PDB file of C-alpha atoms and ligand atoms in Angstrom:
ATOM      1  CA  MET A  51      96.027 116.650  62.450  1.00  0.00           C
ATOM      2  CA  THR A  52      97.006 114.409  65.368  1.00  0.00           C
ATOM      3  CA  ALA A  53      95.501 113.630  68.768  1.00  0.00           C
ATOM      4  CA  THR A  54      96.848 111.426  71.569  1.00  0.00           C
ATOM      5  CA  GLY A  55      94.820 109.316  73.996  1.00  0.00           C
ATOM      6  CA  VAL A  56      96.543 108.120  77.169  1.00  0.00           C
ATOM      7  CA  ALA A  57      95.471 105.592  79.839  1.00  0.00           C
ATOM      8  CA  PRO A  58      97.228 104.175  82.921  1.00  0.00           C
ATOM      9  CA  GLY A  59      97.673 100.551  83.938  1.00  0.00           C
ATOM     10  CA  LYS A  60      95.929  99.151  87.022  1.00  0.00           C
ATOM     11  CA  VAL A  61      96.553  96.961  90.059  1.00  0.00           C
ATOM     12  CA  LEU A  62      94.089  95.081  92.252  1.00  0.00           C
ATOM     13  CA  LEU A  63      95.004  95.914  95.855  1.00  0.00           C
ATOM     14  CA  VAL A  64      92.649  93.361  97.466  1.00  0.00           C
ATOM     15  CA  GLY A  65      89.624  91.399  96.232  1.00  0.00           C
ATOM     16  CA  GLU A  66      90.758  89.490  93.138  1.00  0.00           C
ATOM     17  CA  HIS A  67      88.824  86.211  92.771  1.00  0.00           C
ATOM     18  CA  GLY A  68      86.355  87.405  95.445  1.00  0.00           C
ATOM     19  CA  VAL A  69      84.969  89.815  92.811  1.00  0.00           C
ATOM     20  CA  VAL A  70      84.160  86.871  90.518  1.00  0.00           C
ATOM     21  CA  HIS A  71      82.000  85.428  93.322  1.00  0.00           C
ATOM     22  CA  GLY A  72      80.012  88.481  94.397  1.00  0.00           C
ATOM     23  CA  GLY A  73      82.664  90.339  96.402  1.00  0.00           C
ATOM     24  CA  VAL A  74      84.226  93.746  95.978  1.00  0.00           C
ATOM     25  CA  ALA A  75      87.540  94.425  94.216  1.00  0.00           C
ATOM     26  CA  PHE A  76      89.598  97.315  95.515  1.00  0.00           C
ATOM     27  CA  ALA A  77      91.374  98.527  92.378  1.00  0.00           C
ATOM     28  CA  LEU A  78      93.908 101.322  91.861  1.00  0.00           C
ATOM     29  CA  PRO A  79      95.031 103.023  88.664  1.00  0.00           C
ATOM     30  CA  PHE A  80      98.746 102.364  88.161  1.00  0.00           C
ATOM     31  CA  PRO A  81     100.179 105.268  86.132  1.00  0.00           C
ATOM     32  CA  ALA A  82     103.759 103.972  86.532  1.00  0.00           C
ATOM     33  CA  VAL A  83     102.882 102.167  83.302  1.00  0.00           C
ATOM     34  CA  GLU A  84     100.611 103.503  80.563  1.00  0.00           C
ATOM     35  CA  ALA A  85      99.272 103.099  77.034  1.00  0.00           C
ATOM     36  CA  ARG A  86      99.278 105.867  74.390  1.00  0.00           C
ATOM     37  CA  ALA A  87      97.401 106.008  71.104  1.00  0.00           C
ATOM     38  CA  GLU A  88      98.355 108.703  68.593  1.00  0.00           C
ATOM     39  CA  LEU A  89      95.701 109.306  65.949  1.00  0.00           C
ATOM     40  CA  ARG A  90      97.004 110.698  62.641  1.00  0.00           C
ATOM     41  CA  ALA A  91      94.716 111.869  59.853  1.00  0.00           C
ATOM     42  CA  GLU A  92      95.566 109.828  56.737  1.00  0.00           C
ATOM     43  CA  PRO A  93      93.337 108.935  53.797  1.00  0.00           C
ATOM     44  CA  GLY A  94      92.125 105.331  53.552  1.00  0.00           C
ATOM     45  CA  PRO A  95      90.578 102.795  55.928  1.00  0.00           C
ATOM     46  CA  LEU A  96      91.081 103.035  59.699  1.00  0.00           C
ATOM     47  CA  ARG A  97      94.404 101.358  60.484  1.00  0.00           C
ATOM     48  CA  LEU A  98      96.246 100.277  63.601  1.00  0.00           C
ATOM     49  CA  GLU A  99     100.024 100.303  63.991  1.00  0.00           C
ATOM     50  CA  SER A 100     101.151  98.520  67.141  1.00  0.00           C
ATOM     51  CA  PRO A 101     103.894  96.171  68.373  1.00  0.00           C
ATOM     52  CA  ILE A 102     101.419  93.269  68.650  1.00  0.00           C
ATOM     53  CA  TRP A 103      99.488  93.695  65.387  1.00  0.00           C
ATOM     54  CA  SER A 104      99.212  96.165  62.500  1.00  0.00           C
ATOM     55  CA  GLY A 105      96.477  96.325  59.873  1.00  0.00           C
ATOM     56  CA  ILE A 106      92.972  97.544  59.092  1.00  0.00           C
ATOM     57  CA  LEU A 107      90.513  97.807  61.992  1.00  0.00           C
ATOM     58  CA  ASP A 108      87.163  96.430  60.822  1.00  0.00           C
ATOM     59  CA  ALA A 109      84.718  93.612  61.597  1.00  0.00           C
ATOM     60  CA  ASP A 110      87.250  91.061  60.249  1.00  0.00           C
ATOM     61  CA  THR A 111      90.224  92.131  62.372  1.00  0.00           C
ATOM     62  CA  PRO A 112      91.795  88.939  63.843  1.00  0.00           C
ATOM     63  CA  PRO A 113      92.064  88.115  67.600  1.00  0.00           C
ATOM     64  CA  PRO A 114      95.167  90.025  68.703  1.00  0.00           C
ATOM     65  CA  ALA A 115      93.361  93.254  67.812  1.00  0.00           C
ATOM     66  CA  ALA A 116      89.694  92.159  67.532  1.00  0.00           C
ATOM     67  CA  GLY A 117      88.841  93.834  70.851  1.00  0.00           C
ATOM     68  CA  LEU A 118      90.510  97.085  69.820  1.00  0.00           C
ATOM     69  CA  ALA A 119      88.643  96.959  66.491  1.00  0.00           C
ATOM     70  CA  ALA A 120      85.312  96.473  68.302  1.00  0.00           C
ATOM     71  CA  ALA A 121      85.961  99.453  70.583  1.00  0.00           C
ATOM     72  CA  ALA A 122      87.230 101.670  67.740  1.00  0.00           C
ATOM     73  CA  LEU A 123      84.269 100.917  65.454  1.00  0.00           C
ATOM     74  CA  ALA A 124      81.805 101.535  68.305  1.00  0.00           C
ATOM     75  CA  THR A 125      83.513 104.871  69.020  1.00  0.00           C
ATOM     76  CA  PHE A 126      83.141 105.987  65.389  1.00  0.00           C
ATOM     77  CA  ALA A 127      79.490 104.837  65.480  1.00  0.00           C
ATOM     78  CA  LEU A 128      78.958 106.903  68.644  1.00  0.00           C
ATOM     79  CA  LEU A 129      80.469 109.918  66.863  1.00  0.00           C
ATOM     80  CA  ASP A 130      78.254 109.162  63.852  1.00  0.00           C
ATOM     81  CA  ARG A 131      81.320 109.228  61.587  1.00  0.00           C
ATOM     82  CA  PRO A 132      82.619 106.639  59.103  1.00  0.00           C
ATOM     83  CA  ALA A 133      85.603 104.634  60.406  1.00  0.00           C
ATOM     84  CA  THR A 134      88.033 105.941  57.792  1.00  0.00           C
ATOM     85  CA  GLY A 135      90.739 108.564  57.388  1.00  0.00           C
ATOM     86  CA  TRP A 136      92.826 107.747  60.464  1.00  0.00           C
ATOM     87  CA  VAL A 137      95.879 105.741  61.488  1.00  0.00           C
ATOM     88  CA  ALA A 138      96.195 104.872  65.188  1.00  0.00           C
ATOM     89  CA  HIS A 139      99.740 104.355  66.423  1.00  0.00           C
ATOM     90  CA  LEU A 140      99.652 102.441  69.707  1.00  0.00           C
ATOM     91  CA  GLU A 141     102.465 102.133  72.252  1.00  0.00           C
ATOM     92  CA  ALA A 142     102.423 100.842  75.819  1.00  0.00           C
ATOM     93  CA  SER A 143     104.904 100.501  78.661  1.00  0.00           C
ATOM     94  CA  ILE A 144     102.508  97.962  80.228  1.00  0.00           C
ATOM     95  CA  PRO A 145     103.800  94.409  79.787  1.00  0.00           C
ATOM     96  CA  LEU A 146     101.304  92.082  78.117  1.00  0.00           C
ATOM     97  CA  GLY A 147      99.829  89.386  80.342  1.00  0.00           C
ATOM     98  CA  ALA A 148     101.263  90.743  83.602  1.00  0.00           C
ATOM     99  CA  GLY A 149      97.839  91.571  85.078  1.00  0.00           C
ATOM    100  CA  LEU A 150      98.486  95.314  84.934  1.00  0.00           C
ATOM    101  CA  GLY A 151      95.540  96.004  82.635  1.00  0.00           C
ATOM    102  CA  SER A 152      97.330  96.244  79.294  1.00  0.00           C
ATOM    103  CA  SER A 153      94.305  95.272  77.179  1.00  0.00           C
ATOM    104  CA  ALA A 154      91.894  97.666  78.906  1.00  0.00           C
ATOM    105  CA  ALA A 155      94.470 100.483  78.918  1.00  0.00           C
ATOM    106  CA  THR A 156      95.280 100.158  75.207  1.00  0.00           C
ATOM    107  CA  ALA A 157      91.551 100.131  74.395  1.00  0.00           C
ATOM    108  CA  ALA A 158      90.982 103.186  76.620  1.00  0.00           C
ATOM    109  CA  ALA A 159      93.890 105.061  75.006  1.00  0.00           C
ATOM    110  CA  LEU A 160      92.555 104.245  71.520  1.00  0.00           C
ATOM    111  CA  VAL A 161      88.972 105.283  72.339  1.00  0.00           C
ATOM    112  CA  ARG A 162      90.203 108.507  73.958  1.00  0.00           C
ATOM    113  CA  GLY A 163      92.455 109.237  70.977  1.00  0.00           C
ATOM    114  CA  ILE A 164      89.556 108.803  68.537  1.00  0.00           C
ATOM    115  CA  LEU A 165      87.258 111.043  70.620  1.00  0.00           C
ATOM    116  CA  LEU A 166      89.949 113.737  70.973  1.00  0.00           C
ATOM    117  CA  ALA A 167      90.692 113.578  67.231  1.00  0.00           C
ATOM    118  CA  HIS A 168      87.049 114.564  66.701  1.00  0.00           C
ATOM    119  CA  GLY A 169      87.194 117.418  69.188  1.00  0.00           C
ATOM    120  CA  ARG A 170      85.281 115.553  71.878  1.00  0.00           C
ATOM    121  CA  VAL A 171      86.496 115.484  75.494  1.00  0.00           C
ATOM    122  CA  PRO A 172      86.433 111.824  76.642  1.00  0.00           C
ATOM    123  CA  GLY A 173      84.006 111.173  79.516  1.00  0.00           C
ATOM    124  CA  ASP A 174      81.969 108.355  81.075  1.00  0.00           C
ATOM    125  CA  GLU A 175      81.266 106.759  77.672  1.00  0.00           C
ATOM    126  CA  VAL A 176      84.854 105.406  77.556  1.00  0.00           C
ATOM    127  CA  ASP A 177      84.125 102.710  80.194  1.00  0.00           C
ATOM    128  CA  ALA A 178      81.389 101.003  78.124  1.00  0.00           C
ATOM    129  CA  LEU A 179      83.478 101.223  74.935  1.00  0.00           C
ATOM    130  CA  VAL A 180      86.477  99.636  76.703  1.00  0.00           C
ATOM    131  CA  HIS A 181      84.185  96.917  78.076  1.00  0.00           C
ATOM    132  CA  LEU A 182      83.299  96.008  74.462  1.00  0.00           C
ATOM    133  CA  ALA A 183      86.990  95.484  73.746  1.00  0.00           C
ATOM    134  CA  GLU A 184      87.459  93.456  76.927  1.00  0.00           C
ATOM    135  CA  GLN A 185      84.500  91.221  76.086  1.00  0.00           C
ATOM    136  CA  ALA A 186      85.852  90.595  72.585  1.00  0.00           C
ATOM    137  CA  ALA A 187      89.300  89.803  74.017  1.00  0.00           C
ATOM    138  CA  HIS A 188      88.455  87.901  77.231  1.00  0.00           C
ATOM    139  CA  GLY A 189      84.840  86.663  77.084  1.00  0.00           C
ATOM    140  CA  THR A 190      83.211  87.659  80.376  1.00  0.00           C
ATOM    141  CA  PRO A 191      85.600  89.826  82.393  1.00  0.00           C
ATOM    142  CA  SER A 192      84.283  91.406  85.573  1.00  0.00           C
ATOM    143  CA  GLY A 193      84.889  94.835  84.046  1.00  0.00           C
ATOM    144  CA  VAL A 194      87.094  96.071  86.880  1.00  0.00           C
ATOM    145  CA  ASP A 195      90.080  96.838  84.623  1.00  0.00           C
ATOM    146  CA  GLY A 196      88.199  99.107  82.243  1.00  0.00           C
ATOM    147  CA  ARG A 197      86.372 100.829  85.090  1.00  0.00           C
ATOM    148  CA  VAL A 198      89.418 101.733  87.204  1.00  0.00           C
ATOM    149  CA  ILE A 199      91.480 102.717  84.178  1.00  0.00           C
ATOM    150  CA  THR A 200      88.829 105.062  82.817  1.00  0.00           C
ATOM    151  CA  VAL A 201      87.914 106.520  86.226  1.00  0.00           C
ATOM    152  CA  GLY A 202      91.611 107.041  87.064  1.00  0.00           C
ATOM    153  CA  GLN A 203      91.004 106.891  90.833  1.00  0.00           C
ATOM    154  CA  PRO A 204      90.918 104.093  93.426  1.00  0.00           C
ATOM    155  CA  ILE A 205      87.558 102.310  93.237  1.00  0.00           C
ATOM    156  CA  ALA A 206      85.524  99.715  95.114  1.00  0.00           C
ATOM    157  CA  PHE A 207      84.177  97.681  92.208  1.00  0.00           C
ATOM    158  CA  ARG A 208      81.385  95.131  92.174  1.00  0.00           C
ATOM    159  CA  ARG A 209      80.342  93.202  89.107  1.00  0.00           C
ATOM    160  CA  GLY A 210      77.315  94.586  87.303  1.00  0.00           C
ATOM    161  CA  GLU A 211      77.198  97.822  89.320  1.00  0.00           C
ATOM    162  CA  THR A 212      77.111 101.076  87.406  1.00  0.00           C
ATOM    163  CA  LEU A 213      79.590 103.732  88.423  1.00  0.00           C
ATOM    164  CA  ASP A 214      78.490 106.143  91.109  1.00  0.00           C
ATOM    165  CA  GLU A 215      80.116 108.278  93.795  1.00  0.00           C
ATOM    166  CA  THR A 216      80.032 105.463  96.343  1.00  0.00           C
ATOM    167  CA  GLN A 217      82.568 103.485  94.298  1.00  0.00           C
ATOM    168  CA  LEU A 218      85.224 106.181  94.589  1.00  0.00           C
ATOM    169  CA  VAL A 219      87.715 105.544  97.402  1.00  0.00           C
ATOM    170  CA  PRO A 220      89.536 108.751  98.383  1.00  0.00           C
ATOM    171  CA  THR A 221      93.152 108.296  99.450  1.00  0.00           C
ATOM    172  CA  GLY A 222      93.441 109.218 103.152  1.00  0.00           C
ATOM    173  CA  ALA A 223      97.250 109.577 103.294  1.00  0.00           C
ATOM    174  CA  VAL A 224     100.306 109.181 101.066  1.00  0.00           C
ATOM    175  CA  PHE A 225     100.726 105.501 100.161  1.00  0.00           C
ATOM    176  CA  ASN A 226     103.784 104.081  98.397  1.00  0.00           C
ATOM    177  CA  LEU A 227     103.329 100.880  96.421  1.00  0.00           C
ATOM    178  CA  VAL A 228     105.994  98.754  94.790  1.00  0.00           C
ATOM    179  CA  VAL A 229     105.055  96.208  92.124  1.00  0.00           C
ATOM    180  CA  GLY A 230     107.276  93.354  90.972  1.00  0.00           C
ATOM    181  CA  TYR A 231     106.693  91.270  87.847  1.00  0.00           C
ATOM    182  CA  THR A 232     107.690  87.592  87.953  1.00  0.00           C
ATOM    183  CA  GLY A 233     108.233  87.626  84.189  1.00  0.00           C
ATOM    184  CA  VAL A 234     105.759  84.734  83.971  1.00  0.00           C
ATOM    185  CA  THR A 235     102.583  85.535  82.017  1.00  0.00           C
ATOM    186  CA  ARG A 236      99.640  85.187  84.372  1.00  0.00           C
ATOM    187  CA  ARG A 237      96.765  82.984  83.255  1.00  0.00           C
ATOM    188  CA  THR A 238      93.452  84.467  84.334  1.00  0.00           C
ATOM    189  CA  GLN A 239      91.227  81.767  82.829  1.00  0.00           C
ATOM    190  CA  VAL A 240      93.323  78.959  84.373  1.00  0.00           C
ATOM    191  CA  ALA A 241      93.393  80.691  87.772  1.00  0.00           C
ATOM    192  CA  VAL A 242      89.631  81.372  87.779  1.00  0.00           C
ATOM    193  CA  ALA A 243      88.974  77.738  86.748  1.00  0.00           C
ATOM    194  CA  ARG A 244      91.273  76.495  89.533  1.00  0.00           C
ATOM    195  CA  VAL A 245      89.289  78.469  92.106  1.00  0.00           C
ATOM    196  CA  THR A 246      86.000  77.119  90.712  1.00  0.00           C
ATOM    197  CA  ALA A 247      87.353  73.544  90.896  1.00  0.00           C
ATOM    198  CA  PHE A 248      88.481  74.130  94.500  1.00  0.00           C
ATOM    199  CA  LYS A 249      84.956  75.369  95.306  1.00  0.00           C
ATOM    200  CA  ASP A 250      83.497  72.152  93.875  1.00  0.00           C
ATOM    201  CA  ASN A 251      85.987  69.836  95.598  1.00  0.00           C
ATOM    202  CA  GLU A 252      86.340  71.546  98.973  1.00  0.00           C
ATOM    203  CA  PRO A 253      83.274  73.755  99.368  1.00  0.00           C
ATOM    204  CA  VAL A 254      83.746  74.507 103.074  1.00  0.00           C
ATOM    205  CA  ALA A 255      87.414  75.561 102.801  1.00  0.00           C
ATOM    206  CA  ALA A 256      86.766  77.491  99.572  1.00  0.00           C
ATOM    207  CA  HIS A 257      83.805  79.309 101.106  1.00  0.00           C
ATOM    208  CA  ALA A 258      85.889  80.319 104.143  1.00  0.00           C
ATOM    209  CA  ALA A 259      88.735  81.632 101.953  1.00  0.00           C
ATOM    210  CA  MET A 260      86.349  83.518  99.676  1.00  0.00           C
ATOM    211  CA  GLU A 261      84.466  85.140 102.549  1.00  0.00           C
ATOM    212  CA  ALA A 262      87.784  86.143 104.144  1.00  0.00           C
ATOM    213  CA  ILE A 263      88.926  87.791 100.887  1.00  0.00           C
ATOM    214  CA  LYS A 264      85.638  89.690 100.589  1.00  0.00           C
ATOM    215  CA  ALA A 265      85.921  90.958 104.181  1.00  0.00           C
ATOM    216  CA  LEU A 266      89.595  91.915 103.730  1.00  0.00           C
ATOM    217  CA  ALA A 267      88.744  93.924 100.598  1.00  0.00           C
ATOM    218  CA  TRP A 268      86.230  96.006 102.565  1.00  0.00           C
ATOM    219  CA  GLU A 269      88.705  96.392 105.449  1.00  0.00           C
ATOM    220  CA  ALA A 270      91.419  97.564 103.054  1.00  0.00           C
ATOM    221  CA  ILE A 271      89.016 100.104 101.516  1.00  0.00           C
ATOM    222  CA  ALA A 272      88.201 101.517 104.975  1.00  0.00           C
ATOM    223  CA  ALA A 273      91.898 101.614 105.955  1.00  0.00           C
ATOM    224  CA  TRP A 274      92.864 103.346 102.675  1.00  0.00           C
ATOM    225  CA  ARG A 275      90.208 106.002 103.258  1.00  0.00           C
ATOM    226  CA  ALA A 276      91.413 106.444 106.856  1.00  0.00           C
ATOM    227  CA  GLY A 277      95.032 106.745 105.714  1.00  0.00           C
ATOM    228  CA  ASP A 278      96.048 103.783 107.910  1.00  0.00           C
ATOM    229  CA  ALA A 279      98.975 102.201 106.030  1.00  0.00           C
ATOM    230  CA  VAL A 280      99.687  99.623 108.742  1.00  0.00           C
ATOM    231  CA  ALA A 281      96.101  98.347 108.553  1.00  0.00           C
ATOM    232  CA  VAL A 282      96.214  98.275 104.730  1.00  0.00           C
ATOM    233  CA  GLY A 283      99.428  96.227 104.946  1.00  0.00           C
ATOM    234  CA  THR A 284      97.803  93.732 107.324  1.00  0.00           C
ATOM    235  CA  CYS A 285      94.958  93.283 104.796  1.00  0.00           C
ATOM    236  CA  LEU A 286      97.499  92.589 102.025  1.00  0.00           C
ATOM    237  CA  ASP A 287      99.191  89.842 104.056  1.00  0.00           C
ATOM    238  CA  GLY A 288      95.817  88.385 105.025  1.00  0.00           C
ATOM    239  CA  ALA A 289      94.626  88.324 101.394  1.00  0.00           C
ATOM    240  CA  GLN A 290      97.851  86.608 100.264  1.00  0.00           C
ATOM    241  CA  ALA A 291      97.279  83.810 102.811  1.00  0.00           C
ATOM    242  CA  GLN A 292      93.777  83.234 101.375  1.00  0.00           C
ATOM    243  CA  LEU A 293      94.968  83.365  97.763  1.00  0.00           C
ATOM    244  CA  GLU A 294      97.552  80.709  98.666  1.00  0.00           C
ATOM    245  CA  ARG A 295      94.730  78.555 100.099  1.00  0.00           C
ATOM    246  CA  LEU A 296      92.818  79.009  96.836  1.00  0.00           C
ATOM    247  CA  GLY A 297      95.860  77.688  94.955  1.00  0.00           C
ATOM    248  CA  VAL A 298      96.565  80.678  92.695  1.00  0.00           C
ATOM    249  CA  SER A 299      99.929  81.716  94.158  1.00  0.00           C
ATOM    250  CA  THR A 300     103.233  80.379  92.793  1.00  0.00           C
ATOM    251  CA  PRO A 301     106.788  79.903  94.144  1.00  0.00           C
ATOM    252  CA  GLU A 302     108.003  82.796  91.944  1.00  0.00           C
ATOM    253  CA  LEU A 303     105.395  85.149  93.428  1.00  0.00           C
ATOM    254  CA  GLU A 304     106.121  83.944  96.957  1.00  0.00           C
ATOM    255  CA  THR A 305     109.881  84.482  96.574  1.00  0.00           C
ATOM    256  CA  LEU A 306     109.256  88.139  95.705  1.00  0.00           C
ATOM    257  CA  ILE A 307     106.622  88.519  98.449  1.00  0.00           C
ATOM    258  CA  ARG A 308     109.074  87.116 101.023  1.00  0.00           C
ATOM    259  CA  ALA A 309     111.844  89.447  99.797  1.00  0.00           C
ATOM    260  CA  ALA A 310     109.530  92.459 100.232  1.00  0.00           C
ATOM    261  CA  ARG A 311     108.448  91.344 103.722  1.00  0.00           C
ATOM    262  CA  ASP A 312     112.074  90.689 104.757  1.00  0.00           C
ATOM    263  CA  ALA A 313     112.839  94.256 103.675  1.00  0.00           C
ATOM    264  CA  GLY A 314     110.131  95.543 106.038  1.00  0.00           C
ATOM    265  CA  ALA A 315     107.101  95.893 103.717  1.00  0.00           C
ATOM    266  CA  LEU A 316     103.914  96.730 105.653  1.00  0.00           C
ATOM    267  CA  GLY A 317     102.268  93.960 103.616  1.00  0.00           C
ATOM    268  CA  ALA A 318     102.717  92.088 100.345  1.00  0.00           C
ATOM    269  CA  LYS A 319     100.633  89.849  98.096  1.00  0.00           C
ATOM    270  CA  LEU A 320     100.116  88.736  94.535  1.00  0.00           C
ATOM    271  CA  THR A 321      97.973  91.078  92.441  1.00  0.00           C
ATOM    272  CA  GLY A 322      95.554  90.055  89.686  1.00  0.00           C
ATOM    273  CA  ALA A 323      94.583  86.530  88.808  1.00  0.00           C
ATOM    274  CA  GLY A 324      97.806  84.883  90.025  1.00  0.00           C
ATOM    275  CA  MET A 325      99.491  81.777  88.567  1.00  0.00           C
ATOM    276  CA  GLY A 326     102.180  84.206  87.386  1.00  0.00           C
ATOM    277  CA  GLY A 327     101.979  87.931  86.838  1.00  0.00           C
ATOM    278  CA  CYS A 328     102.838  90.483  89.529  1.00  0.00           C
ATOM    279  CA  MET A 329     103.064  90.951  93.282  1.00  0.00           C
ATOM    280  CA  LEU A 330     102.743  94.225  95.163  1.00  0.00           C
ATOM    281  CA  ALA A 331     104.104  95.520  98.459  1.00  0.00           C
ATOM    282  CA  LEU A 332     103.254  98.532 100.592  1.00  0.00           C
ATOM    283  CA  ALA A 333     106.213 100.635 101.726  1.00  0.00           C
ATOM    284  CA  ARG A 334     106.406 102.799 104.852  1.00  0.00           C
ATOM    285  CA  ASP A 335     107.329 105.920 102.814  1.00  0.00           C
ATOM    286  CA  ALA A 336     109.046 106.997  99.583  1.00  0.00           C
ATOM    287  CA  THR A 337     112.566 106.202 100.854  1.00  0.00           C
ATOM    288  CA  HIS A 338     111.440 102.771 101.986  1.00  0.00           C
ATOM    289  CA  ALA A 339     109.849 102.240  98.543  1.00  0.00           C
ATOM    290  CA  ASP A 340     113.338 102.642  97.036  1.00  0.00           C
ATOM    291  CA  GLU A 341     114.621 100.022  99.505  1.00  0.00           C
ATOM    292  CA  LEU A 342     111.842  97.641  98.456  1.00  0.00           C
ATOM    293  CA  VAL A 343     112.697  98.221  94.788  1.00  0.00           C
ATOM    294  CA  ARG A 344     116.268  97.103  95.595  1.00  0.00           C
ATOM    295  CA  ALA A 345     114.996  94.129  97.617  1.00  0.00           C
ATOM    296  CA  LEU A 346     112.963  93.021  94.564  1.00  0.00           C
ATOM    297  CA  ALA A 347     116.032  92.862  92.311  1.00  0.00           C
ATOM    298  CA  GLY A 348     115.062  89.254  91.498  1.00  0.00           C
ATOM    299  CA  ALA A 349     111.918  90.433  89.666  1.00  0.00           C
ATOM    300  CA  ALA A 350     111.793  90.761  85.867  1.00  0.00           C
ATOM    301  CA  THR A 351     110.652  94.390  86.281  1.00  0.00           C
ATOM    302  CA  VAL A 352     109.884  96.549  89.326  1.00  0.00           C
ATOM    303  CA  TRP A 353     107.853  99.761  89.447  1.00  0.00           C
ATOM    304  CA  LYS A 354     106.903 102.114  92.262  1.00  0.00           C
ATOM    305  CA  GLN A 355     103.913 104.392  92.511  1.00  0.00           C
ATOM    306  CA  GLU A 356     102.921 107.002  95.054  1.00  0.00           C
ATOM    307  CA  TYR A 357      99.242 107.729  95.821  1.00  0.00           C
ATOM    308  CA  ARG A 358      98.385 111.120  97.325  1.00  0.00           C
ATOM    309  CA  PRO A 359      95.194 112.438  98.950  1.00  0.00           C
TER     310      PRO A 359
HETATM  311  O1  PMV B 246      95.141  89.480  86.422  1.00  0.00           O
HETATM  312  P1  PMV B 246      93.868  90.132  86.045  1.00  0.00           P
HETATM  313  O2  PMV B 246      93.944  91.587  85.987  1.00  0.00           O
HETATM  314  O3  PMV B 246      93.239  89.526  84.820  1.00  0.00           O
HETATM  315  O4  PMV B 246      92.897  89.882  87.281  1.00  0.00           O
HETATM  316  C1  PMV B 246      91.807  89.056  87.249  1.00  0.00           C
HETATM  317  C2  PMV B 246      91.037  89.260  88.510  1.00  0.00           C
HETATM  318  C3  PMV B 246      89.991  88.201  88.746  1.00  0.00           C
HETATM  319  O5  PMV B 246      89.259  88.612  89.882  1.00  0.00           O
HETATM  320  C4  PMV B 246      90.661  86.863  89.046  1.00  0.00           C
HETATM  321  C5  PMV B 246      89.083  88.009  87.536  1.00  0.00           C
HETATM  322  C6  PMV B 246      88.171  89.177  87.225  1.00  0.00           C
HETATM  323  O6  PMV B 246      87.603  89.175  86.109  1.00  0.00           O
HETATM  324  O7  PMV B 246      87.944  90.043  88.075  1.00  0.00           O
END
């Protein structure tokens, strides 16, 4: 008996850092990369096989997989079954530490795999189970990664809000995104701390940047719904300027952003926490997305993803 759980990566289109301070994050699933968990029935304790860590999943599982263990054990508890008799083989095309949601996606794939292995169709419960894994791995994440990855649609996410229809952001036209990875692991904690320090040291400038990011996130959501790619692109450029003011951009990110803009991107910015990680750019159409992929040849990895109404 086998069952396979799958989950996509994610990107933050606009709103990173603003979401930590009461704003909205406009997040998209990013299925160009994904995580897969194959559950195989095998006698003995519940085990994980993965490139980052392999061993028994229980309360003593060490940090690289402690979050996955927490989510897996909670899933078995939800099913009212003992956590034994399965091996989970985990694989992901999502680079670790790139800000593309690898930890939330691997947890979601594992939870889905366990549910499917027990004949249960995964539903809304996956979000809360993934959040357990994210808390064990990252302390107090906003929860946007787990939410967008489990919903699998663009969402307008605010911290502490439960999912309802109003969070779903329908895609008003075909949008083509290109994502480039600097190859430098992004450091969420360091970036969030840098923004907090900036707020303490230069409250007026920090407040202005933060409010601008929050407004741009809402503008981008409205433009995405309306299918207005030019307006979405303008929001991306505007958000990048504010993220630079906040001090979370880097020369590596800006080199890629400039390359995308020089190649005619409608807009480009860093995505995720910054201080490394990825940038994204909006193309005019699918052919232009291929041109942007070529223009981003300096990136460690480049992906493209089309979003359709
Ligand atoms: O790079 P990521 O996916 O960890 O993005 C973090 C986004 C922040 O807004 C900076 C933090 C958060 O928890 O939302």
